[in-house]
Amino acid sequence: MIHITLGAERHVDPTQDALHRDRVGYSDQMSQLALYDANHGTWKLGERAQGEQYTLMSYGGFVRQAIEIESIDPVVGVPAGDKQEGRSIINGRVLTAGHPVYDMYVHKTSPVQGVRNPVTYVDGPVDQSPCRCGCGGMVAGREFLPGHDQTALHDRVRQIGTVAQFLDWFDVVRGTRPFA
């Protein structure tokens, strides 16, 4: 889960902002839609962000909003060297009471406290999914438990036979034969 720590609401120049916003940050007077509009971009996100399903927005030590991520898109149309270059926009649906992520986090103490970087990542129980190897273990923010990708690969190779037989089979399936 992506976790973003917000600052207090401040006004910005819409002509200088990639999303043409007039404010960013948090205020008690903001509706949930206004909070989303002000803060769903422009963030410096790591590669891990692409595999996340949810974003939490926190202010003052409490989670103020939860978003189900629909897409993460690059900021476009900014000049080279602009501070918004290389940043991303989180597009999604603002969650409400009754959704497990909302109920678990919103209006509760933030799972991340006292960090310098506003963007962090949280492994929460709602983010977990089964390990792709089929072991029954649960993972968050990745597809396999450590080492289980190799176990899954070698289990499949054994189903074909030897490594050489696996390579031959693979080449036939793909329609390629790298060696004569």
GROMACS .gro file of C-alpha atoms in nm:
model
  180
    1MET     CA    1   0.000   0.000   0.000
    2ILE     CA    2   0.130   0.347  -0.082
    3HIS     CA    3   0.127   0.581   0.217
    4ILE     CA    4   0.150   0.957   0.165
    5THR     CA    5   0.202   1.200   0.450
    6LEU     CA    6   0.046   1.535   0.368
    7GLY     CA    7   0.136   1.880   0.492
    8ALA     CA    8  -0.108   2.152   0.587
    9GLU     CA    9  -0.314   2.298   0.305
   10ARG     CA   10  -0.126   2.558   0.104
   11HIS     CA   11  -0.212   2.746  -0.208
   12VAL     CA   12  -0.019   2.689  -0.533
   13ASP     CA   13  -0.018   2.867  -0.865
   14PRO     CA   14  -0.244   2.669  -1.103
   15THR     CA   15  -0.040   2.792  -1.400
   16GLN     CA   16   0.273   2.633  -1.250
   17ASP     CA   17   0.110   2.305  -1.143
   18ALA     CA   18   0.094   2.008  -1.384
   19LEU     CA   19  -0.260   1.928  -1.264
   20HIS     CA   20  -0.365   2.295  -1.256
   21ARG     CA   21  -0.447   2.270  -0.886
   22ASP     CA   22  -0.486   2.581  -0.675
   23ARG     CA   23  -0.402   2.403  -0.348
   24VAL     CA   24  -0.232   2.096  -0.205
   25GLY     CA   25  -0.221   1.942   0.142
   26TYR     CA   26  -0.486   1.886   0.407
   27SER     CA   27  -0.748   2.101   0.575
   28ASP     CA   28  -1.033   1.993   0.803
   29GLN     CA   29  -1.267   2.194   0.576
   30MET     CA   30  -1.191   1.982   0.267
   31SER     CA   31  -1.444   1.730   0.143
   32GLN     CA   32  -1.313   1.386   0.049
   33LEU     CA   33  -1.331   1.481  -0.320
   34ALA     CA   34  -1.143   1.808  -0.261
   35LEU     CA   35  -0.878   1.617  -0.062
   36TYR     CA   36  -0.837   1.371  -0.349
   37ASP     CA   37  -0.824   1.643  -0.615
   38ALA     CA   38  -0.560   1.836  -0.421
   39ASN     CA   39  -0.335   1.540  -0.347
   40HIS     CA   40  -0.352   1.252  -0.597
   41GLY     CA   41  -0.046   1.386  -0.783
   42THR     CA   42   0.240   1.476  -0.839
   43TRP     CA   43   0.444   1.225  -0.641
   44LYS     CA   44   0.790   1.074  -0.682
   45LEU     CA   45   0.696   0.705  -0.672
   46GLY     CA   46   0.925   0.404  -0.682
   47GLU     CA   47   0.884   0.098  -0.902
   48ARG     CA   48   0.697  -0.077  -0.621
   49ALA     CA   49   0.405   0.166  -0.662
   50GLN     CA   50   0.298  -0.006  -0.986
   51GLY     CA   51   0.204  -0.322  -0.794
   52GLU     CA   52   0.008  -0.152  -0.516
   53GLN     CA   53  -0.371  -0.157  -0.490
   54TYR     CA   54  -0.437   0.119  -0.236
   55THR     CA   55  -0.311   0.459  -0.122
   56LEU     CA   56  -0.351   0.606   0.224
   57MET     CA   57  -0.332   0.982   0.278
   58SER     CA   58  -0.233   1.091   0.630
   59TYR     CA   59  -0.208   1.422   0.809
   60GLY     CA   60  -0.130   1.500   1.172
   61GLY     CA   61  -0.065   1.136   1.258
   62PHE     CA   62  -0.402   1.010   1.135
   63VAL     CA   63  -0.517   0.853   0.809
   64ARG     CA   64  -0.756   1.097   0.640
   65GLN     CA   65  -0.833   0.913   0.315
   66ALA     CA   66  -0.803   0.575   0.144
   67ILE     CA   67  -0.798   0.536  -0.233
   68GLU     CA   68  -0.831   0.223  -0.447
   69ILE     CA   69  -0.576   0.270  -0.724
   70GLU     CA   70  -0.707   0.241  -1.079
   71SER     CA   71  -0.389   0.363  -1.252
   72ILE     CA   72  -0.062   0.538  -1.187
   73ASP     CA   73   0.032   0.765  -1.473
   74PRO     CA   74   0.335   0.984  -1.540
   75VAL     CA   75   0.299   1.359  -1.520
   76VAL     CA   76   0.312   1.489  -1.877
   77GLY     CA   77   0.364   1.827  -2.031
   78VAL     CA   78   0.619   1.963  -1.786
   79PRO     CA   79   0.938   2.123  -1.915
   80ALA     CA   80   1.268   1.938  -1.873
   81GLY     CA   81   1.424   2.023  -1.539
   82ASP     CA   82   1.090   2.118  -1.380
   83LYS     CA   83   1.051   1.981  -1.025
   84GLN     CA   84   0.738   1.790  -1.139
   85GLU     CA   85   0.934   1.601  -1.407
   86GLY     CA   86   0.952   1.225  -1.341
   87ARG     CA   87   0.662   1.233  -1.101
   88SER     CA   88   0.335   1.040  -1.107
   89ILE     CA   89  -0.037   1.086  -1.063
   90ILE     CA   90  -0.239   0.833  -0.865
   91ASN     CA   91  -0.584   0.790  -1.021
   92GLY     CA   92  -0.843   0.598  -0.829
   93ARG     CA   93  -1.163   0.574  -0.634
   94VAL     CA   94  -1.200   0.734  -0.292
   95LEU     CA   95  -1.311   0.464  -0.050
   96THR     CA   96  -1.593   0.504   0.202
   97ALA     CA   97  -1.708   0.333   0.521
   98GLY     CA   98  -1.781  -0.034   0.465
   99HIS     CA   99  -1.475  -0.099   0.250
  100PRO     CA  100  -1.219  -0.308   0.446
  101VAL     CA  101  -0.930  -0.068   0.378
  102TYR     CA  102  -1.132   0.235   0.483
  103ASP     CA  103  -1.260   0.064   0.795
  104MET     CA  104  -0.912  -0.057   0.891
  105TYR     CA  105  -0.725   0.271   0.843
  106VAL     CA  106  -0.929   0.590   0.797
  107HIS     CA  107  -0.972   0.804   1.113
  108LYS     CA  108  -0.714   0.587   1.290
  109THR     CA  109  -0.350   0.643   1.379
  110SER     CA  110  -0.132   0.642   1.070
  111PRO     CA  111   0.073   0.322   1.023
  112VAL     CA  112   0.371   0.545   0.933
  113GLN     CA  113   0.500   0.807   1.176
  114GLY     CA  114   0.794   1.045   1.178
  115VAL     CA  115   0.949   0.990   0.835
  116ARG     CA  116   1.118   1.251   0.619
  117ASN     CA  117   0.996   1.120   0.284
  118PRO     CA  118   0.624   1.185   0.232
  119VAL     CA  119   0.590   0.867   0.022
  120THR     CA  120   0.636   0.535   0.199
  121TYR     CA  121   0.498   0.184   0.158
  122VAL     CA  122   0.301  -0.024   0.407
  123ASP     CA  123   0.246  -0.399   0.399
  124GLY     CA  124  -0.106  -0.440   0.534
  125PRO     CA  125  -0.324  -0.749   0.561
  126VAL     CA  126  -0.557  -0.617   0.291
  127ASP     CA  127  -0.264  -0.600   0.048
  128GLN     CA  128  -0.177  -0.964   0.082
  129SER     CA  129  -0.229  -1.216  -0.192
  130PRO     CA  130  -0.131  -1.583  -0.228
  131CYS     CA  131   0.228  -1.663  -0.324
  132ARG     CA  132   0.229  -1.747  -0.696
  133CYS     CA  133   0.420  -2.073  -0.636
  134GLY     CA  134   0.110  -2.229  -0.484
  135CYS     CA  135   0.258  -2.291  -0.136
  136GLY     CA  136  -0.035  -2.123   0.038
  137GLY     CA  137   0.183  -1.847   0.187
  138MET     CA  138   0.074  -1.485   0.166
  139VAL     CA  139   0.279  -1.198   0.020
  140ALA     CA  140   0.238  -0.821   0.003
  141GLY     CA  141   0.390  -0.599  -0.263
  142ARG     CA  142   0.536  -0.889  -0.462
  143GLU     CA  143   0.431  -1.212  -0.630
  144PHE     CA  144   0.646  -1.470  -0.447
  145LEU     CA  145   0.785  -1.531  -0.102
  146PRO     CA  146   1.167  -1.507  -0.110
  147GLY     CA  147   1.309  -1.796  -0.317
  148HIS     CA  148   0.968  -1.932  -0.413
  149ASP     CA  149   0.997  -1.802  -0.771
  150GLN     CA  150   1.290  -2.039  -0.826
  151THR     CA  151   1.105  -2.326  -0.661
  152ALA     CA  152   0.803  -2.268  -0.886
  153LEU     CA  153   1.019  -2.248  -1.198
  154HIS     CA  154   1.212  -2.569  -1.120
  155ASP     CA  155   0.891  -2.754  -1.031
  156ARG     CA  156   0.762  -2.675  -1.378
  157VAL     CA  157   1.088  -2.773  -1.547
  158ARG     CA  158   1.065  -3.113  -1.370
  159GLN     CA  159   0.714  -3.162  -1.510
  160ILE     CA  160   0.865  -3.154  -1.861
  161GLY     CA  161   1.177  -3.353  -1.772
  162THR     CA  162   1.534  -3.224  -1.784
  163VAL     CA  163   1.638  -2.862  -1.838
  164ALA     CA  164   1.732  -2.951  -2.199
  165GLN     CA  165   1.389  -3.107  -2.257
  166PHE     CA  166   1.224  -2.800  -2.106
  167LEU     CA  167   1.419  -2.571  -2.341
  168ASP     CA  168   1.320  -2.782  -2.642
  169TRP     CA  169   0.956  -2.781  -2.535
  170PHE     CA  170   0.963  -2.405  -2.473
  171ASP     CA  171   1.117  -2.336  -2.815
  172VAL     CA  172   0.847  -2.545  -2.986
  173VAL     CA  173   0.570  -2.365  -2.797
  174ARG     CA  174   0.718  -2.023  -2.878
  175GLY     CA  175   0.791  -2.119  -3.238
  176THR     CA  176   1.159  -2.037  -3.204
  177ARG     CA  177   1.464  -2.257  -3.236
  178PRO     CA  178   1.776  -2.057  -3.139
  179PHE     CA  179   2.007  -2.347  -3.227
  180ALA     CA  180   1.995  -2.570  -3.533
   0.00000   0.00000   0.00000
